């Protein structure tokens, strides 16, 4: 049921059996990893709300028969669904969203409906659910937009470069206003290129690491968008789970905080290909194509704030995380080198 290489470290002090958690988007990549942690450490109740448009039943099927697990098929664009999902809940991990910059460029209307309208529904439903202690939501590094400064520091944002970035920035603005006006306790974690097990390589808007891992397992050359010098602060999913658990349960936080969630490192696509060749004992040379619209050239996070605020520390550096992810894809898709 559990990935033996993950979640062997406890990131909380509380007895989770006392609490009920809602994970929206809990059948998706990051959401299902949060669910796995909560189940492994005996949360009192874990409820998942997901419409399976971007998540996969496969990610949560092992939990379906557990007495402390519940799955609601529903859409955050429906307010009544959000309200019902919050019944009896103590903490909310809001991961439901339509990710991907290219997807938002192809279909900005739907991205806005889900990422902004759905988020507002959840905030309003939490406002009407006084038993909810805190909501932690998935923010995004894309909100830094065209700001050229590195590392990316909270409070030094530029202009958004995509509809997706606009939608995630609006999330932060709404959360801040709801905290000031209604007293909601919300924490936004600005994810920097999270990767790892349960991230689907076959989605039409799949991220670069699952696409590259699949290519290496199939012994084919991946296509790099641009010259390969584009760099990101790639962050292994267990680091994201740690940040979410600590943000949900940490005492003494302000009513609304936004923090970078990353490793504080920088890896180029060319460097990633070198590491994948090392992991897979191959010598694959990538193909190179045009850069994507809406992409920034370089990204690296300052993680000073999240370190000092919730005692976060990225335990999985890039190469170790990539090795675990590659092994997971190899096992999952039964591909042998």
mmCIF file of C-alpha atoms in Angstrom:
data_model
loop_
_atom_site.group_PDB
_atom_site.id
_atom_site.type_symbol
_atom_site.label_atom_id
_atom_site.label_comp_id
_atom_site.label_asym_id
_atom_site.label_seq_id
_atom_site.Cartn_x
_atom_site.Cartn_y
_atom_site.Cartn_z
ATOM 1 C CA UNK A 1 0.000 0.000 0.000
ATOM 2 C CA UNK A 2 2.742 2.458 0.959
ATOM 3 C CA UNK A 3 5.884 3.403 -0.951
ATOM 4 C CA UNK A 4 8.644 2.071 1.292
ATOM 5 C CA UNK A 5 11.031 4.849 0.214
ATOM 6 C CA UNK A 6 8.628 7.589 1.292
ATOM 7 C CA UNK A 7 7.124 8.904 4.507
ATOM 8 C CA UNK A 8 9.467 7.225 6.942
ATOM 9 C CA UNK A 9 9.894 10.579 8.692
ATOM 10 C CA UNK A 10 7.174 11.985 10.926
ATOM 11 C CA UNK A 11 6.534 15.668 10.254
ATOM 12 C CA UNK A 12 3.982 16.327 12.995
ATOM 13 C CA UNK A 13 3.821 16.247 16.791
ATOM 14 C CA UNK A 14 0.053 16.017 17.168
ATOM 15 C CA UNK A 15 -1.952 12.825 17.443
ATOM 16 C CA UNK A 16 -3.564 12.805 13.993
ATOM 17 C CA UNK A 17 -6.261 10.394 15.148
ATOM 18 C CA UNK A 18 -7.972 13.373 16.816
ATOM 19 C CA UNK A 19 -8.512 15.202 13.528
ATOM 20 C CA UNK A 20 -10.540 14.949 10.341
ATOM 21 C CA UNK A 21 -8.928 16.141 7.116
ATOM 22 C CA UNK A 22 -10.325 17.120 3.732
ATOM 23 C CA UNK A 23 -7.962 16.907 0.768
ATOM 24 C CA UNK A 24 -9.417 18.474 -2.361
ATOM 25 C CA UNK A 25 -7.808 17.105 -5.485
ATOM 26 C CA UNK A 26 -6.827 14.153 -3.318
ATOM 27 C CA UNK A 27 -6.722 11.752 -6.266
ATOM 28 C CA UNK A 28 -4.205 13.957 -8.019
ATOM 29 C CA UNK A 29 -0.434 13.917 -7.798
ATOM 30 C CA UNK A 30 0.378 16.001 -4.718
ATOM 31 C CA UNK A 31 -2.997 15.462 -3.090
ATOM 32 C CA UNK A 32 -2.740 11.676 -3.142
ATOM 33 C CA UNK A 33 0.728 11.847 -1.593
ATOM 34 C CA UNK A 34 -0.683 13.982 1.233
ATOM 35 C CA UNK A 35 -3.458 11.414 1.652
ATOM 36 C CA UNK A 36 -0.893 8.605 1.821
ATOM 37 C CA UNK A 37 0.973 10.393 4.611
ATOM 38 C CA UNK A 38 -2.209 11.054 6.599
ATOM 39 C CA UNK A 39 -3.335 7.443 6.268
ATOM 40 C CA UNK A 40 0.097 6.080 7.172
ATOM 41 C CA UNK A 41 0.150 8.148 10.362
ATOM 42 C CA UNK A 42 -3.381 7.181 11.399
ATOM 43 C CA UNK A 43 -5.385 10.350 10.808
ATOM 44 C CA UNK A 44 -8.817 10.119 12.386
ATOM 45 C CA UNK A 45 -10.568 10.585 9.061
ATOM 46 C CA UNK A 46 -9.350 11.479 5.577
ATOM 47 C CA UNK A 47 -11.927 12.670 3.067
ATOM 48 C CA UNK A 48 -10.997 13.228 -0.574
ATOM 49 C CA UNK A 49 -12.966 15.488 -2.905
ATOM 50 C CA UNK A 50 -12.024 15.046 -6.553
ATOM 51 C CA UNK A 51 -13.890 15.028 -9.865
ATOM 52 C CA UNK A 52 -11.183 12.862 -11.483
ATOM 53 C CA UNK A 53 -10.742 15.295 -14.366
ATOM 54 C CA UNK A 54 -7.095 15.726 -13.452
ATOM 55 C CA UNK A 55 -6.690 13.033 -10.801
ATOM 56 C CA UNK A 56 -6.739 9.266 -11.029
ATOM 57 C CA UNK A 57 -8.632 6.685 -9.014
ATOM 58 C CA UNK A 58 -5.503 4.537 -9.239
ATOM 59 C CA UNK A 59 -3.781 6.961 -6.850
ATOM 60 C CA UNK A 60 -6.218 6.268 -3.993
ATOM 61 C CA UNK A 61 -7.682 2.831 -4.726
ATOM 62 C CA UNK A 62 -5.569 1.153 -2.020
ATOM 63 C CA UNK A 63 -7.294 3.267 0.635
ATOM 64 C CA UNK A 64 -10.902 2.693 -0.408
ATOM 65 C CA UNK A 65 -11.624 -0.098 2.081
ATOM 66 C CA UNK A 66 -10.048 1.631 5.069
ATOM 67 C CA UNK A 67 -12.502 2.737 7.781
ATOM 68 C CA UNK A 68 -10.892 6.180 8.124
ATOM 69 C CA UNK A 69 -10.971 6.983 4.393
ATOM 70 C CA UNK A 70 -13.778 8.487 2.335
ATOM 71 C CA UNK A 71 -13.946 9.474 -1.323
ATOM 72 C CA UNK A 72 -16.431 11.999 -2.691
ATOM 73 C CA UNK A 73 -16.627 12.359 -6.458
ATOM 74 C CA UNK A 74 -17.418 16.030 -6.877
ATOM 75 C CA UNK A 75 -16.397 19.345 -8.396
ATOM 76 C CA UNK A 76 -15.197 22.392 -6.475
ATOM 77 C CA UNK A 77 -17.046 24.538 -9.006
ATOM 78 C CA UNK A 78 -20.233 23.504 -7.204
ATOM 79 C CA UNK A 79 -20.564 25.384 -3.914
ATOM 80 C CA UNK A 80 -22.935 22.879 -2.299
ATOM 81 C CA UNK A 81 -20.450 20.088 -3.008
ATOM 82 C CA UNK A 82 -17.726 22.069 -1.231
ATOM 83 C CA UNK A 83 -20.015 22.747 1.728
ATOM 84 C CA UNK A 84 -20.973 19.088 2.068
ATOM 85 C CA UNK A 85 -17.349 17.957 1.828
ATOM 86 C CA UNK A 86 -16.470 20.178 4.798
ATOM 87 C CA UNK A 87 -18.962 18.617 7.205
ATOM 88 C CA UNK A 88 -17.123 17.710 10.414
ATOM 89 C CA UNK A 89 -13.702 18.619 8.986
ATOM 90 C CA UNK A 90 -10.921 20.142 11.116
ATOM 91 C CA UNK A 91 -8.253 20.881 8.485
ATOM 92 C CA UNK A 92 -8.417 21.457 4.731
ATOM 93 C CA UNK A 93 -5.626 20.740 2.263
ATOM 94 C CA UNK A 94 -6.781 22.425 -0.938
ATOM 95 C CA UNK A 95 -4.886 20.870 -3.844
ATOM 96 C CA UNK A 96 -7.665 20.840 -6.452
ATOM 97 C CA UNK A 97 -6.743 22.925 -9.497
ATOM 98 C CA UNK A 98 -6.027 22.751 -13.186
ATOM 99 C CA UNK A 99 -2.267 23.087 -13.360
ATOM 100 C CA UNK A 100 -0.038 23.702 -16.368
ATOM 101 C CA UNK A 101 0.831 26.959 -18.081
ATOM 102 C CA UNK A 102 0.189 25.519 -21.591
ATOM 103 C CA UNK A 103 -3.249 24.239 -20.539
ATOM 104 C CA UNK A 104 -4.196 27.701 -19.279
ATOM 105 C CA UNK A 105 -3.069 29.254 -22.558
ATOM 106 C CA UNK A 106 -5.112 26.712 -24.533
ATOM 107 C CA UNK A 107 -8.205 27.089 -22.329
ATOM 108 C CA UNK A 108 -8.081 30.126 -20.034
ATOM 109 C CA UNK A 109 -11.830 30.054 -19.332
ATOM 110 C CA UNK A 110 -11.863 26.588 -17.768
ATOM 111 C CA UNK A 111 -8.618 27.263 -15.905
ATOM 112 C CA UNK A 112 -10.190 30.366 -14.392
ATOM 113 C CA UNK A 113 -13.458 28.584 -13.560
ATOM 114 C CA UNK A 114 -11.636 25.877 -11.608
ATOM 115 C CA UNK A 115 -8.686 27.766 -10.174
ATOM 116 C CA UNK A 116 -10.483 30.991 -9.261
ATOM 117 C CA UNK A 117 -14.186 30.108 -9.074
ATOM 118 C CA UNK A 118 -13.540 26.775 -7.384
ATOM 119 C CA UNK A 119 -11.081 28.322 -4.957
ATOM 120 C CA UNK A 120 -13.575 31.032 -4.029
ATOM 121 C CA UNK A 121 -16.215 28.354 -3.428
ATOM 122 C CA UNK A 122 -13.873 26.566 -1.040
ATOM 123 C CA UNK A 123 -13.001 29.762 0.825
ATOM 124 C CA UNK A 124 -16.655 30.703 1.196
ATOM 125 C CA UNK A 125 -17.568 27.177 2.309
ATOM 126 C CA UNK A 126 -14.776 27.259 4.904
ATOM 127 C CA UNK A 127 -16.100 30.623 6.101
ATOM 128 C CA UNK A 128 -19.474 28.952 6.674
ATOM 129 C CA UNK A 129 -17.844 25.989 8.486
ATOM 130 C CA UNK A 130 -16.632 27.329 11.869
ATOM 131 C CA UNK A 131 -15.214 23.953 12.912
ATOM 132 C CA UNK A 132 -12.491 24.230 10.237
ATOM 133 C CA UNK A 133 -9.301 25.379 11.923
ATOM 134 C CA UNK A 134 -7.132 26.113 8.876
ATOM 135 C CA UNK A 135 -6.954 25.730 5.116
ATOM 136 C CA UNK A 136 -3.608 25.232 3.398
ATOM 137 C CA UNK A 137 -3.756 25.763 -0.354
ATOM 138 C CA UNK A 138 -1.518 25.133 -3.335
ATOM 139 C CA UNK A 139 -0.078 28.442 -4.500
ATOM 140 C CA UNK A 140 2.466 28.653 -7.303
ATOM 141 C CA UNK A 141 5.897 29.996 -8.160
ATOM 142 C CA UNK A 142 4.316 31.229 -11.401
ATOM 143 C CA UNK A 143 3.095 34.287 -9.469
ATOM 144 C CA UNK A 144 6.654 35.667 -9.658
ATOM 145 C CA UNK A 145 6.040 36.177 -13.371
ATOM 146 C CA UNK A 146 8.536 38.399 -15.141
ATOM 147 C CA UNK A 147 10.507 39.334 -12.032
ATOM 148 C CA UNK A 148 14.157 38.704 -13.019
ATOM 149 C CA UNK A 149 15.564 38.556 -9.494
ATOM 150 C CA UNK A 150 16.945 35.313 -8.089
ATOM 151 C CA UNK A 151 16.295 33.792 -5.699
ATOM 152 C CA UNK A 152 12.552 34.398 -5.692
ATOM 153 C CA UNK A 153 11.582 36.090 -2.430
ATOM 154 C CA UNK A 154 8.076 36.572 -1.078
ATOM 155 C CA UNK A 155 7.011 40.178 -1.613
ATOM 156 C CA UNK A 156 9.140 40.661 -4.734
ATOM 157 C CA UNK A 157 6.720 39.484 -7.427
ATOM 158 C CA UNK A 158 6.574 40.611 -11.052
ATOM 159 C CA UNK A 159 3.746 40.562 -13.585
ATOM 160 C CA UNK A 160 2.107 37.204 -14.406
ATOM 161 C CA UNK A 161 3.083 35.639 -17.738
ATOM 162 C CA UNK A 162 0.181 33.211 -18.206
ATOM 163 C CA UNK A 163 -3.514 32.780 -17.366
ATOM 164 C CA UNK A 164 -2.471 30.083 -14.895
ATOM 165 C CA UNK A 165 -0.206 32.531 -13.065
ATOM 166 C CA UNK A 166 -3.040 35.064 -12.903
ATOM 167 C CA UNK A 167 -5.380 32.464 -11.400
ATOM 168 C CA UNK A 168 -2.898 31.483 -8.681
ATOM 169 C CA UNK A 169 -2.180 35.114 -7.841
ATOM 170 C CA UNK A 170 -5.917 35.730 -7.461
ATOM 171 C CA UNK A 171 -6.037 32.779 -5.030
ATOM 172 C CA UNK A 172 -3.533 34.539 -2.793
ATOM 173 C CA UNK A 173 -5.455 37.810 -2.959
ATOM 174 C CA UNK A 174 -8.759 36.145 -2.088
ATOM 175 C CA UNK A 175 -7.212 34.181 0.776
ATOM 176 C CA UNK A 176 -5.670 37.335 2.197
ATOM 177 C CA UNK A 177 -8.953 39.246 1.976
ATOM 178 C CA UNK A 178 -10.961 36.410 3.544
ATOM 179 C CA UNK A 179 -8.463 36.262 6.396
ATOM 180 C CA UNK A 180 -8.705 40.009 7.010
ATOM 181 C CA UNK A 181 -12.473 40.336 6.548
ATOM 182 C CA UNK A 182 -13.759 37.023 7.912
ATOM 183 C CA UNK A 183 -10.898 35.832 10.101
ATOM 184 C CA UNK A 184 -10.118 32.685 8.107
ATOM 185 C CA UNK A 185 -6.811 30.943 8.784
ATOM 186 C CA UNK A 186 -5.179 30.198 5.438
ATOM 187 C CA UNK A 187 -1.654 29.330 4.302
ATOM 188 C CA UNK A 188 -0.494 29.440 0.687
ATOM 189 C CA UNK A 189 2.474 27.308 -0.337
ATOM 190 C CA UNK A 190 4.093 28.491 -3.546
ATOM 191 C CA UNK A 191 5.119 25.220 -5.169
ATOM 192 C CA UNK A 192 8.271 25.186 -7.266
ATOM 193 C CA UNK A 193 8.090 22.371 -9.854
ATOM 194 C CA UNK A 194 7.073 19.491 -7.629
ATOM 195 C CA UNK A 195 7.811 15.999 -8.970
ATOM 196 C CA UNK A 196 7.755 12.397 -7.818
ATOM 197 C CA UNK A 197 5.661 9.214 -7.602
ATOM 198 C CA UNK A 198 2.034 9.419 -8.784
ATOM 199 C CA UNK A 199 2.767 12.183 -11.299
ATOM 200 C CA UNK A 200 1.318 10.950 -14.585
ATOM 201 C CA UNK A 201 3.624 11.023 -17.639
ATOM 202 C CA UNK A 202 0.752 10.381 -20.072
ATOM 203 C CA UNK A 203 -1.351 13.451 -19.345
ATOM 204 C CA UNK A 204 -1.446 15.772 -22.401
ATOM 205 C CA UNK A 205 -0.094 18.520 -20.129
ATOM 206 C CA UNK A 206 2.383 16.315 -18.274
ATOM 207 C CA UNK A 207 5.327 17.969 -16.548
ATOM 208 C CA UNK A 208 8.885 17.673 -17.793
ATOM 209 C CA UNK A 209 10.234 15.120 -15.287
ATOM 210 C CA UNK A 210 7.619 12.387 -15.852
ATOM 211 C CA UNK A 211 7.935 12.936 -19.605
ATOM 212 C CA UNK A 212 11.720 12.616 -19.455
ATOM 213 C CA UNK A 213 11.598 9.584 -17.140
ATOM 214 C CA UNK A 214 9.236 7.819 -19.518
ATOM 215 C CA UNK A 215 11.475 8.640 -22.481
ATOM 216 C CA UNK A 216 14.543 7.231 -20.728
ATOM 217 C CA UNK A 217 12.661 4.084 -19.751
ATOM 218 C CA UNK A 218 11.653 3.646 -23.384
ATOM 219 C CA UNK A 219 15.245 4.418 -24.467
ATOM 220 C CA UNK A 220 14.126 7.326 -26.622
ATOM 221 C CA UNK A 221 15.445 10.876 -26.794
ATOM 222 C CA UNK A 222 13.320 13.423 -24.918
ATOM 223 C CA UNK A 223 12.574 16.774 -26.514
ATOM 224 C CA UNK A 224 13.848 19.828 -24.658
ATOM 225 C CA UNK A 225 11.993 23.103 -25.098
ATOM 226 C CA UNK A 226 14.733 25.622 -25.824
ATOM 227 C CA UNK A 227 18.479 25.280 -25.393
ATOM 228 C CA UNK A 228 18.394 23.167 -22.231
ATOM 229 C CA UNK A 229 19.786 25.958 -20.078
ATOM 230 C CA UNK A 230 16.346 26.701 -18.650
ATOM 231 C CA UNK A 231 16.546 25.985 -14.933
ATOM 232 C CA UNK A 232 14.066 25.252 -12.195
ATOM 233 C CA UNK A 233 13.986 24.659 -8.456
ATOM 234 C CA UNK A 234 12.708 21.101 -8.846
ATOM 235 C CA UNK A 235 11.185 19.904 -5.573
ATOM 236 C CA UNK A 236 10.571 16.286 -4.624
ATOM 237 C CA UNK A 237 7.019 15.529 -3.559
ATOM 238 C CA UNK A 238 7.859 14.395 -0.024
ATOM 239 C CA UNK A 239 9.217 17.880 0.620
ATOM 240 C CA UNK A 240 5.813 19.223 -0.465
ATOM 241 C CA UNK A 241 4.019 16.806 1.838
ATOM 242 C CA UNK A 242 6.225 17.848 4.748
ATOM 243 C CA UNK A 243 5.414 21.511 4.090
ATOM 244 C CA UNK A 244 1.685 20.836 3.867
ATOM 245 C CA UNK A 245 1.544 18.803 7.069
ATOM 246 C CA UNK A 246 3.536 21.375 9.022
ATOM 247 C CA UNK A 247 1.525 24.271 7.596
ATOM 248 C CA UNK A 248 -1.730 22.554 8.560
ATOM 249 C CA UNK A 249 -0.731 21.817 12.141
ATOM 250 C CA UNK A 250 1.868 24.415 13.152
ATOM 251 C CA UNK A 251 0.796 26.624 16.076
ATOM 252 C CA UNK A 252 1.035 30.397 16.221
ATOM 253 C CA UNK A 253 0.875 31.301 12.532
ATOM 254 C CA UNK A 254 -0.615 34.512 11.194
ATOM 255 C CA UNK A 255 -4.136 34.270 9.791
ATOM 256 C CA UNK A 256 -2.736 34.368 6.262
ATOM 257 C CA UNK A 257 0.778 33.538 5.133
ATOM 258 C CA UNK A 258 2.272 32.847 1.715
ATOM 259 C CA UNK A 259 5.560 30.953 1.582
ATOM 260 C CA UNK A 260 7.819 29.460 -1.063
ATOM 261 C CA UNK A 261 7.935 25.668 -0.990
ATOM 262 C CA UNK A 262 11.075 24.444 -2.722
ATOM 263 C CA UNK A 263 14.612 23.138 -2.239
ATOM 264 C CA UNK A 264 16.414 26.431 -2.744
ATOM 265 C CA UNK A 265 18.469 24.864 -5.547
ATOM 266 C CA UNK A 266 18.638 25.315 -9.311
ATOM 267 C CA UNK A 267 18.909 22.543 -11.921
ATOM 268 C CA UNK A 268 18.943 23.031 -15.698
ATOM 269 C CA UNK A 269 17.245 20.673 -18.144
ATOM 270 C CA UNK A 270 20.653 19.692 -19.523
ATOM 271 C CA UNK A 271 21.820 18.795 -16.014
ATOM 272 C CA UNK A 272 18.668 16.744 -15.502
ATOM 273 C CA UNK A 273 19.418 14.748 -18.647
ATOM 274 C CA UNK A 274 22.946 14.061 -17.392
ATOM 275 C CA UNK A 275 21.556 12.765 -14.088
ATOM 276 C CA UNK A 276 18.960 10.580 -15.844
ATOM 277 C CA UNK A 277 21.727 9.094 -17.988
ATOM 278 C CA UNK A 278 23.653 8.344 -14.796
ATOM 279 C CA UNK A 279 20.635 6.801 -13.037
ATOM 280 C CA UNK A 280 19.667 4.675 -16.041
ATOM 281 C CA UNK A 281 23.229 3.837 -17.175
ATOM 282 C CA UNK A 282 22.539 5.232 -20.626
ATOM 283 C CA UNK A 283 23.983 7.902 -22.923
ATOM 284 C CA UNK A 284 20.887 9.426 -24.475
ATOM 285 C CA UNK A 285 21.227 12.739 -26.313
ATOM 286 C CA UNK A 286 18.147 14.961 -26.198
ATOM 287 C CA UNK A 287 16.397 16.629 -29.105
ATOM 288 C CA UNK A 288 15.960 20.401 -28.897
ATOM 289 C CA UNK A 289 12.909 22.398 -29.977
ATOM 290 C CA UNK A 290 11.485 25.902 -29.550
ATOM 291 C CA UNK A 291 10.833 27.410 -26.140
ATOM 292 C CA UNK A 292 7.264 27.334 -24.795
ATOM 293 C CA UNK A 293 5.079 30.422 -24.560
ATOM 294 C CA UNK A 294 4.617 31.738 -21.045
ATOM 295 C CA UNK A 295 7.677 30.029 -19.578
ATOM 296 C CA UNK A 296 10.260 31.870 -17.513
ATOM 297 C CA UNK A 297 13.927 31.118 -18.193
ATOM 298 C CA UNK A 298 15.172 30.589 -14.640
ATOM 299 C CA UNK A 299 13.605 29.962 -11.274
ATOM 300 C CA UNK A 300 15.092 29.439 -7.844
ATOM 301 C CA UNK A 301 13.402 29.987 -4.497
ATOM 302 C CA UNK A 302 14.472 31.547 -1.276
ATOM 303 C CA UNK A 303 13.218 29.189 1.421
ATOM 304 C CA UNK A 304 14.208 31.375 4.366
ATOM 305 C CA UNK A 305 10.612 32.251 5.259
ATOM 306 C CA UNK A 306 9.233 28.711 5.280
ATOM 307 C CA UNK A 307 12.248 27.524 7.269
ATOM 308 C CA UNK A 308 11.750 30.103 9.998
ATOM 309 C CA UNK A 309 7.936 30.012 9.979
ATOM 310 C CA UNK A 310 7.157 26.272 10.129
ATOM 311 C CA UNK A 311 10.603 24.661 10.544
ATOM 312 C CA UNK A 312 10.537 23.224 7.029
ATOM 313 C CA UNK A 313 13.705 21.619 5.731
ATOM 314 C CA UNK A 314 13.896 19.881 2.324
ATOM 315 C CA UNK A 315 15.130 16.410 3.209
ATOM 316 C CA UNK A 316 15.144 15.180 -0.387
ATOM 317 C CA UNK A 317 17.533 16.934 -2.741
ATOM 318 C CA UNK A 318 16.991 16.778 -6.486
ATOM 319 C CA UNK A 319 19.149 13.812 -7.486
ATOM 320 C CA UNK A 320 17.852 11.569 -4.690
ATOM 321 C CA UNK A 321 14.269 12.510 -5.499
ATOM 322 C CA UNK A 322 14.792 11.888 -9.204
ATOM 323 C CA UNK A 323 16.232 8.450 -8.474
ATOM 324 C CA UNK A 324 13.154 7.524 -6.400
ATOM 325 C CA UNK A 325 10.829 8.911 -9.070
ATOM 326 C CA UNK A 326 12.620 7.031 -11.858
ATOM 327 C CA UNK A 327 12.419 3.764 -9.923
ATOM 328 C CA UNK A 328 8.702 4.356 -9.332
ATOM 329 C CA UNK A 329 8.034 4.886 -13.043
ATOM 330 C CA UNK A 330 10.082 1.826 -13.880
ATOM 331 C CA UNK A 331 8.040 -0.279 -11.454
ATOM 332 C CA UNK A 332 4.707 1.312 -12.282
ATOM 333 C CA UNK A 333 4.914 0.968 -16.013
ATOM 334 C CA UNK A 334 6.825 -2.319 -15.899
ATOM 335 C CA UNK A 335 9.524 -1.104 -18.226
ATOM 336 C CA UNK A 336 12.924 -2.716 -17.966
ATOM 337 C CA UNK A 337 16.199 -1.288 -19.184
#
